[in-house]
Amino acid sequence: MNSLTLNGKNISFEPGQTILEAARTHGVDIPTLCHLQAADHKGVCRICVVEVQGADRLLPACATPAGDGMVVDTHSSKVVQERKMLLELLVANGDHNCLFCEANGDCKLQALVYEYGVKNVARRAGYEQRPIDDATPMILRDFNKCVLCGRCVAACNDVQVNNAIPYPFGRREDKPPVTGWLPVADYDRCVHCGECVQACPVGALLEKKALGKAMTWQTQKVRTTCPYCGVGCQMWLHVKDNQVVKVTGVEDVLPNRGRLCVKGRFGYDFVHAPDRLTTPLIKENGAFREAGWDEALGLVASRFSEIKAAHGPQSLAGFTSARATNEENYLMQKLVRTGFGTNNIDHCARL
Amino acid sequence: MAGLAVSLGSGAMTNSIAEMEDAEVLIVIGSNTTIAHPVLATFVKQGVVRKGAQLIVIDPRRIPLVDQSAIWLRQRPGTDIALINGLMHTIIKENLADTAFIAERCENFEEMRKVVEGYSPERVEEITGVPAGEIVKAARLYGQAGKAMILYTMGITQHTHGTDNVKSLANLAMLTGNFGRPSTGVNPLRGQNNVQGACDMGGLPNVLPGYQPVIDETVRAKFEALWKAPLDARVGMTLTDAMTAAADGRIKGVFIMGENPVVSDADSHHVMAALKKLDFLVVQDIFLTETAAMADVVLPAACFAEKDGTFSNTERRVQRVRKAVNPPGQALADWQILTALANVMGLDWKYESPQAIFEEIRVATPSYAGITYERLEKETLQWPCPTADHPGTPILHVGRFSRGKGLFAPIEHQEPFELTDEAYPMTLTTGRVLYQYHTRTMTGRCAGVNDMAPVAKMEMNPADSARMQVVDGEFVQVSSRRGHIEVRVEVTESVREGVVFIPFHYAEASANALTVAALDPVAKIPEYKVCAVKVEKRPQPGLHG
């Protein structure tokens, strides 16, 4: 019988589950910061520590297997005090001012600091300003906000497997000063997929194109399917004032489990490009002029009808689109087959 | 995908993306997966790195996935059939074939075996340039795997013998019993978001929605009743045939929705000449593309973020598209434009929403019959999904192939349509780069993304560049029998000596000005992947940068 006592309640668990997993299965929330399920990355930040009866110290719930007969307290005063102390250390070891932070409202550190009532922590004496990496057009890396959780490292190496953010192996003394163990990107390997940004629990890694476009609570998120390749990644379009301001992956669903590539995540500007077609155009004497829908569609219908009457249905053809929806493809082939009267319908699947 | 339909009875991906993590062996052939399908590639890479899968990459170029591969076979472009026959030769010779599977589920094995007998690793080495020992190693690895997946894309299909390439891959998987189970099968990765759906919906000249043949009288009768209109009994023209018909005056009016064939199609001079000859051309798109600029009427369409609907992904998963923002100006969703046009033409269409159209699709397309917008709100479904309580089908051909028995096809090696000669001594192959998509109408307008690869670069082996005395970044002239372009050189070991690679995205250095419109006789796919070119140094200062 696999059961343990969690906050005074008896719960069952599956063999092999950690205390964290067992607790979450039963709807008990234990806070985490570094844990990245997709990469099985854990055991760095210790925010998830719990009190286990009989243990001589607090144990990280993410890395401790649930054991039969364990008595676990997830929010004892000892645990809460420990978490508060860890949070104070994190805040003191960085530049964490939410007023000036793009992640305001979407930050795990901010949420935990609020929850645990951390107040007025001064920057650690002797804190050395860390670098800000502004080298690419897509991603901003401000290591002063980094909490060294390692999620970006795991996301890059174990989720997307691009190996562009090296694991911090070795001794700190051997590392270059200032950067030390900071997760610095290797741009010879980076493919700008942005998985690291999505994994970052704070504001250290940011989508540069979204900077200043909207505060997190001002946007609406609309779930849709990526318009690029055939994988069909599920994505959130973050929308403010009829503008797409950011794109993120939808976590934990197929086919992409939250992952996106550079085109899916950063390739949305075309939606609002200034040279989008906004009105029907009719060519006259070699140049286009703007027209209304009634005139344009009237012309299209009459010209196709004339050609059909003069040369037969086989003189017409339609090309549908591998970019349009199923519904639109269905209508296009139906139009060609029933309106034009021919099976001359194809698209560029071959290309 | 005509090849798979012949061999198996269905042209779609047999298995699903997430299964790639759990394969014991993966063959990736003719697919630069990390570039063309980056997120799908993460499942392949995770399989290798985290679960110990063995990866066999078969590609003339040193693609990034080679980093994760156990074996890389670098064949001469256009020699895939010989290579696959060589793998099968070794598998049969070393008794690694799944004889029970072949006996129970396949037919025509003996005919195939006889052909393959002639492809010893040594002979295949002569044809393909791949060392015999490597062929044997790869054959053993794939042949001994309990579950192995094959992934391919345009590197396999964009050849004059593309259909035969695909059948060869089906042969290989049938030979080893790799069908109908998780992490097996033959899997064509679709290049555009809704190629699968466009095919499913009957955007093809020979089939109505759900791959129901137009030449079948019963099928036509069903659709004539549903659509209340008579249907033509003849198979229509493919895009490539229609271009030729336009050029010689048989096609007079063309309606193009959301495509840019002037840049994307082989032999673009031919395409432009054909479109110019038309009496009337209508293009419906979100931008004034190179093709739209040639139109008599241009209709402004909404993009994916501005409309509702569904896309079907490469693994047959039907997924929602949702409107997030309004279209600009008077632009309308394609379905709205088509409905309005049909009504002007007197067809009396009454669709008020994409959902209403989808309800008709369910009636017309048996494999979509069980899918509804309501179900898609809470579950994810892969076709075939024939009824409202059907859970969808992640794996095809379980227990039985769609066509009944899997059909082995005896296939001999064939040379590409255009071989190199004295006048055109180098082989050109084309493909994609990570940061661009198709003809760049979308990515070319995206800050940051476009900046990563703003100009076309032709990959060239250091041995060739040294011989020609050209340096990285220098402009050269590249010509074929169809045309010529100027393009910057990128010196790289990625291509072998004698081969150059040009991405097809860039209109100003259009690879398709050079490519040959020679078609696969069945699938009518042009041979984008092989043609003969010459590269010349052109000393023109001022063009650099």
Short mmCIF file of C-alpha atoms in Angstrom, two decimals, chain B residues 94-338:
data_model
loop_
_atom_site.label_atom_id
_atom_site.label_comp_id
_atom_site.label_asym_id
_atom_site.label_seq_id
_atom_site.Cartn_x
_atom_site.Cartn_y
_atom_site.Cartn_z
CA GLU B 94 21.51 -11.22 -43.58
CA ASN B 95 18.08 -12.70 -42.78
CA LEU B 96 16.88 -9.53 -41.06
CA ALA B 97 13.64 -9.41 -43.07
CA ASP B 98 10.38 -9.90 -41.16
CA THR B 99 9.21 -12.93 -43.13
CA ALA B 100 6.07 -13.47 -41.06
CA PHE B 101 4.92 -9.88 -41.64
CA ILE B 102 5.69 -10.14 -45.35
CA ALA B 103 3.80 -13.42 -45.72
CA GLU B 104 0.80 -12.28 -43.75
CA ARG B 105 0.39 -8.64 -44.75
CA CYS B 106 2.15 -7.97 -48.06
CA GLU B 107 2.19 -9.07 -51.68
CA ASN B 108 4.53 -9.03 -54.66
CA PHE B 109 7.59 -9.65 -52.47
CA GLU B 110 9.29 -12.07 -54.86
CA GLU B 111 9.30 -9.54 -57.75
CA MET B 112 10.81 -6.91 -55.50
CA ARG B 113 13.40 -9.36 -54.13
CA LYS B 114 14.58 -10.23 -57.64
CA VAL B 115 15.30 -6.59 -58.43
CA VAL B 116 16.98 -5.92 -55.11
CA GLU B 117 19.22 -8.95 -55.59
CA GLY B 118 21.15 -6.95 -58.17
CA TYR B 119 22.03 -4.19 -55.68
CA SER B 120 25.04 -5.45 -53.77
CA PRO B 121 26.62 -2.85 -51.48
CA GLU B 122 29.57 -2.67 -53.86
CA ARG B 123 27.40 -1.86 -56.87
CA VAL B 124 25.42 0.64 -54.82
CA GLU B 125 28.65 2.30 -53.75
CA GLU B 126 29.48 2.81 -57.43
CA ILE B 127 26.09 4.43 -58.13
CA THR B 128 25.65 6.47 -54.96
CA GLY B 129 29.16 7.21 -53.78
CA VAL B 130 28.30 5.81 -50.32
CA PRO B 131 30.92 3.34 -49.03
CA ALA B 132 29.67 -0.27 -49.11
CA GLY B 133 30.57 -0.79 -45.46
CA GLU B 134 28.38 2.12 -44.37
CA ILE B 135 25.45 0.73 -46.34
CA VAL B 136 25.81 -2.61 -44.56
CA LYS B 137 26.09 -0.89 -41.18
CA ALA B 138 22.94 1.15 -41.76
CA ALA B 139 21.04 -1.89 -43.08
CA ARG B 140 21.90 -3.88 -39.96
CA LEU B 141 20.94 -1.04 -37.65
CA TYR B 142 17.55 -0.52 -39.28
CA GLY B 143 16.96 -4.22 -39.92
CA GLN B 144 17.58 -5.26 -36.32
CA ALA B 145 15.46 -2.56 -34.69
CA GLY B 146 12.27 -3.61 -32.96
CA LYS B 147 10.56 -0.37 -33.92
CA ALA B 148 11.96 1.98 -36.52
CA MET B 149 10.55 5.08 -38.19
CA ILE B 150 11.32 6.57 -41.59
CA LEU B 151 10.87 10.32 -42.07
CA TYR B 152 11.14 12.00 -45.45
CA THR B 153 10.16 15.14 -47.27
CA MET B 154 10.85 16.96 -50.53
CA GLY B 155 14.38 15.56 -50.84
CA ILE B 156 12.61 12.33 -51.74
CA THR B 157 9.62 13.59 -53.71
CA GLN B 158 11.08 16.44 -55.77
CA HIS B 159 12.63 14.17 -58.38
CA THR B 160 11.46 12.85 -61.74
CA HIS B 161 11.35 9.45 -59.99
CA GLY B 162 9.94 10.81 -56.72
CA THR B 163 6.99 8.42 -56.65
CA ASP B 164 9.38 5.50 -57.02
CA ASN B 165 11.55 6.91 -54.22
CA VAL B 166 8.54 6.86 -51.92
CA LYS B 167 7.55 3.33 -52.94
CA SER B 168 11.12 2.25 -52.20
CA LEU B 169 10.81 3.57 -48.66
CA ALA B 170 7.51 1.72 -48.26
CA ASN B 171 9.31 -1.42 -49.49
CA LEU B 172 12.00 -0.96 -46.86
CA ALA B 173 9.52 -0.55 -44.01
CA MET B 174 7.36 -3.48 -45.15
CA LEU B 175 10.45 -5.68 -45.48
CA THR B 176 11.19 -5.15 -41.80
CA GLY B 177 7.60 -5.22 -40.54
CA ASN B 178 7.73 -1.61 -39.46
CA PHE B 179 4.05 -0.72 -39.84
CA GLY B 180 0.95 -0.51 -37.71
CA ARG B 181 2.75 -0.18 -34.36
CA PRO B 182 3.90 2.84 -32.31
CA SER B 183 7.17 4.45 -33.49
CA THR B 184 7.22 2.74 -36.89
CA GLY B 185 6.03 3.55 -40.39
CA VAL B 186 6.84 5.81 -43.30
CA ASN B 187 6.23 9.43 -42.58
CA PRO B 188 6.12 12.24 -45.14
CA LEU B 189 6.53 15.57 -43.32
CA ARG B 190 4.35 18.24 -44.89
CA GLY B 191 6.04 21.53 -45.66
CA GLN B 192 3.13 23.94 -45.36
CA ASN B 193 0.68 24.38 -42.53
CA ASN B 194 -2.28 22.98 -44.40
CA VAL B 195 -0.99 20.91 -47.31
CA GLN B 196 -2.58 17.90 -45.66
CA GLY B 197 -5.90 19.68 -45.36
CA ALA B 198 -5.80 21.07 -48.91
CA CYS B 199 -5.38 17.49 -50.15
CA ASP B 200 -7.99 16.11 -47.74
CA MET B 201 -10.47 18.73 -48.96
CA GLY B 202 -10.09 17.70 -52.61
CA GLY B 203 -7.77 20.48 -53.73
CA LEU B 204 -6.49 18.00 -56.32
CA PRO B 205 -7.50 17.40 -59.94
CA ASN B 206 -8.19 13.67 -59.58
CA VAL B 207 -10.05 13.40 -56.27
CA LEU B 208 -12.98 14.98 -54.50
CA PRO B 209 -12.88 15.59 -50.70
CA GLY B 210 -11.67 12.54 -48.79
CA TYR B 211 -9.63 11.23 -51.76
CA GLN B 212 -12.75 9.99 -53.54
CA PRO B 213 -11.92 9.64 -57.26
CA VAL B 214 -13.70 11.96 -59.69
CA ILE B 215 -13.76 9.16 -62.28
CA ASP B 216 -15.90 7.01 -59.96
CA GLU B 217 -19.54 7.37 -60.98
CA THR B 218 -20.93 6.50 -57.53
CA VAL B 219 -18.70 9.10 -55.93
CA ARG B 220 -19.77 11.74 -58.42
CA ALA B 221 -23.42 10.89 -57.91
CA LYS B 222 -22.99 11.40 -54.14
CA PHE B 223 -21.39 14.82 -54.60
CA GLU B 224 -23.84 15.88 -57.30
CA ALA B 225 -26.62 15.21 -54.83
CA LEU B 226 -24.83 17.05 -52.01
CA TRP B 227 -23.87 20.05 -54.15
CA LYS B 228 -26.93 20.01 -56.41
CA ALA B 229 -24.74 20.50 -59.48
CA PRO B 230 -23.41 18.31 -62.29
CA LEU B 231 -19.73 17.32 -62.11
CA ASP B 232 -17.19 16.75 -64.85
CA ALA B 233 -16.21 13.08 -65.13
CA ARG B 234 -12.66 13.75 -66.32
CA VAL B 235 -9.55 14.14 -64.19
CA GLY B 236 -8.45 17.77 -64.29
CA MET B 237 -5.05 19.35 -64.85
CA THR B 238 -2.33 19.60 -62.22
CA LEU B 239 -0.82 23.00 -61.55
CA THR B 240 2.24 22.18 -63.62
CA ASP B 241 0.15 20.84 -66.53
CA ALA B 242 -2.15 23.85 -66.32
CA MET B 243 0.85 26.17 -66.68
CA THR B 244 1.86 24.41 -69.86
CA ALA B 245 -1.75 24.57 -71.09
CA ALA B 246 -1.81 28.29 -70.31
CA ALA B 247 1.40 28.80 -72.24
CA ASP B 248 -0.06 27.14 -75.34
CA GLY B 249 -3.43 28.88 -75.02
CA ARG B 250 -5.67 26.03 -73.90
CA ILE B 251 -6.20 27.53 -70.43
CA LYS B 252 -7.50 31.11 -70.64
CA GLY B 253 -8.66 32.02 -67.16
CA VAL B 254 -7.03 31.22 -63.82
CA PHE B 255 -8.04 31.90 -60.22
CA ILE B 256 -5.15 31.64 -57.74
CA MET B 257 -5.82 31.73 -54.00
CA GLY B 258 -2.88 32.27 -51.64
CA GLU B 259 -0.06 30.97 -53.81
CA ASN B 260 2.93 32.59 -55.47
CA PRO B 261 3.88 30.25 -58.33
CA VAL B 262 6.06 32.86 -60.05
CA VAL B 263 8.65 32.32 -57.30
CA SER B 264 7.75 28.90 -55.93
CA ASP B 265 7.37 26.92 -59.15
CA ALA B 266 10.12 25.31 -61.18
CA ASP B 267 11.36 27.20 -64.23
CA SER B 268 9.85 30.57 -63.25
CA HIS B 269 10.36 32.07 -66.73
CA HIS B 270 8.01 29.45 -68.08
CA VAL B 271 5.45 30.22 -65.33
CA MET B 272 5.56 33.97 -66.00
CA ALA B 273 5.22 33.46 -69.73
CA ALA B 274 2.23 31.19 -69.13
CA LEU B 275 0.47 33.64 -66.79
CA LYS B 276 1.12 36.52 -69.20
CA LYS B 277 -0.68 34.66 -71.97
CA LEU B 278 -3.89 34.30 -69.96
CA ASP B 279 -7.01 36.28 -70.92
CA PHE B 280 -7.88 36.71 -67.27
CA LEU B 281 -5.97 36.13 -64.02
CA VAL B 282 -7.39 36.62 -60.52
CA VAL B 283 -5.13 36.40 -57.48
CA GLN B 284 -6.44 36.39 -53.93
CA ASP B 285 -3.72 36.99 -51.35
CA ILE B 286 -2.66 38.98 -48.31
CA PHE B 287 0.15 40.81 -50.19
CA LEU B 288 0.76 42.02 -53.72
CA THR B 289 3.08 39.09 -54.48
CA GLU B 290 5.10 38.65 -57.66
CA THR B 291 2.18 36.57 -58.96
CA ALA B 292 -0.51 39.02 -57.81
CA ALA B 293 1.30 41.82 -59.65
CA MET B 294 0.52 39.97 -62.89
CA ALA B 295 -3.21 39.65 -62.14
CA ASP B 296 -6.12 41.46 -63.76
CA VAL B 297 -7.97 41.52 -60.46
CA VAL B 298 -6.45 41.20 -56.97
CA LEU B 299 -8.67 40.30 -54.02
CA PRO B 300 -7.44 41.19 -50.48
CA ALA B 301 -7.62 38.28 -48.05
CA ALA B 302 -7.43 37.92 -44.28
CA CYS B 303 -4.45 36.07 -42.78
CA PHE B 304 -4.52 33.19 -40.29
CA ALA B 305 -4.80 35.47 -37.24
CA GLU B 306 -7.86 37.18 -38.65
CA LYS B 307 -10.22 34.26 -39.18
CA ASP B 308 -11.71 31.07 -37.78
CA GLY B 309 -11.35 27.63 -39.26
CA THR B 310 -9.25 24.48 -39.10
CA PHE B 311 -5.86 23.31 -40.38
CA SER B 312 -4.89 19.64 -40.66
CA ASN B 313 -1.28 19.05 -39.70
CA THR B 314 1.21 16.62 -41.15
CA GLU B 315 0.11 13.82 -38.78
CA ARG B 316 -3.59 14.22 -39.81
CA ARG B 317 -4.43 16.19 -36.66
CA VAL B 318 -7.33 18.58 -37.29
CA GLN B 319 -6.79 21.74 -35.24
CA ARG B 320 -8.60 25.01 -34.74
CA VAL B 321 -7.54 28.36 -36.15
CA ARG B 322 -9.06 31.23 -34.18
CA LYS B 323 -9.61 34.85 -35.00
CA ALA B 324 -7.49 37.12 -32.80
CA VAL B 325 -7.51 40.43 -34.68
CA ASN B 326 -9.52 42.13 -37.44
CA PRO B 327 -8.31 42.06 -41.04
CA PRO B 328 -6.96 45.36 -42.43
CA GLY B 329 -9.17 47.65 -44.49
CA GLN B 330 -11.72 45.82 -46.58
CA ALA B 331 -9.83 42.52 -46.57
CA LEU B 332 -12.04 39.49 -45.98
CA ALA B 333 -11.41 35.86 -45.07
CA ASP B 334 -11.00 33.61 -48.11
CA TRP B 335 -14.19 31.74 -47.21
CA GLN B 336 -16.15 34.99 -47.22
CA ILE B 337 -14.75 36.04 -50.59
CA LEU B 338 -15.40 32.63 -52.13
#
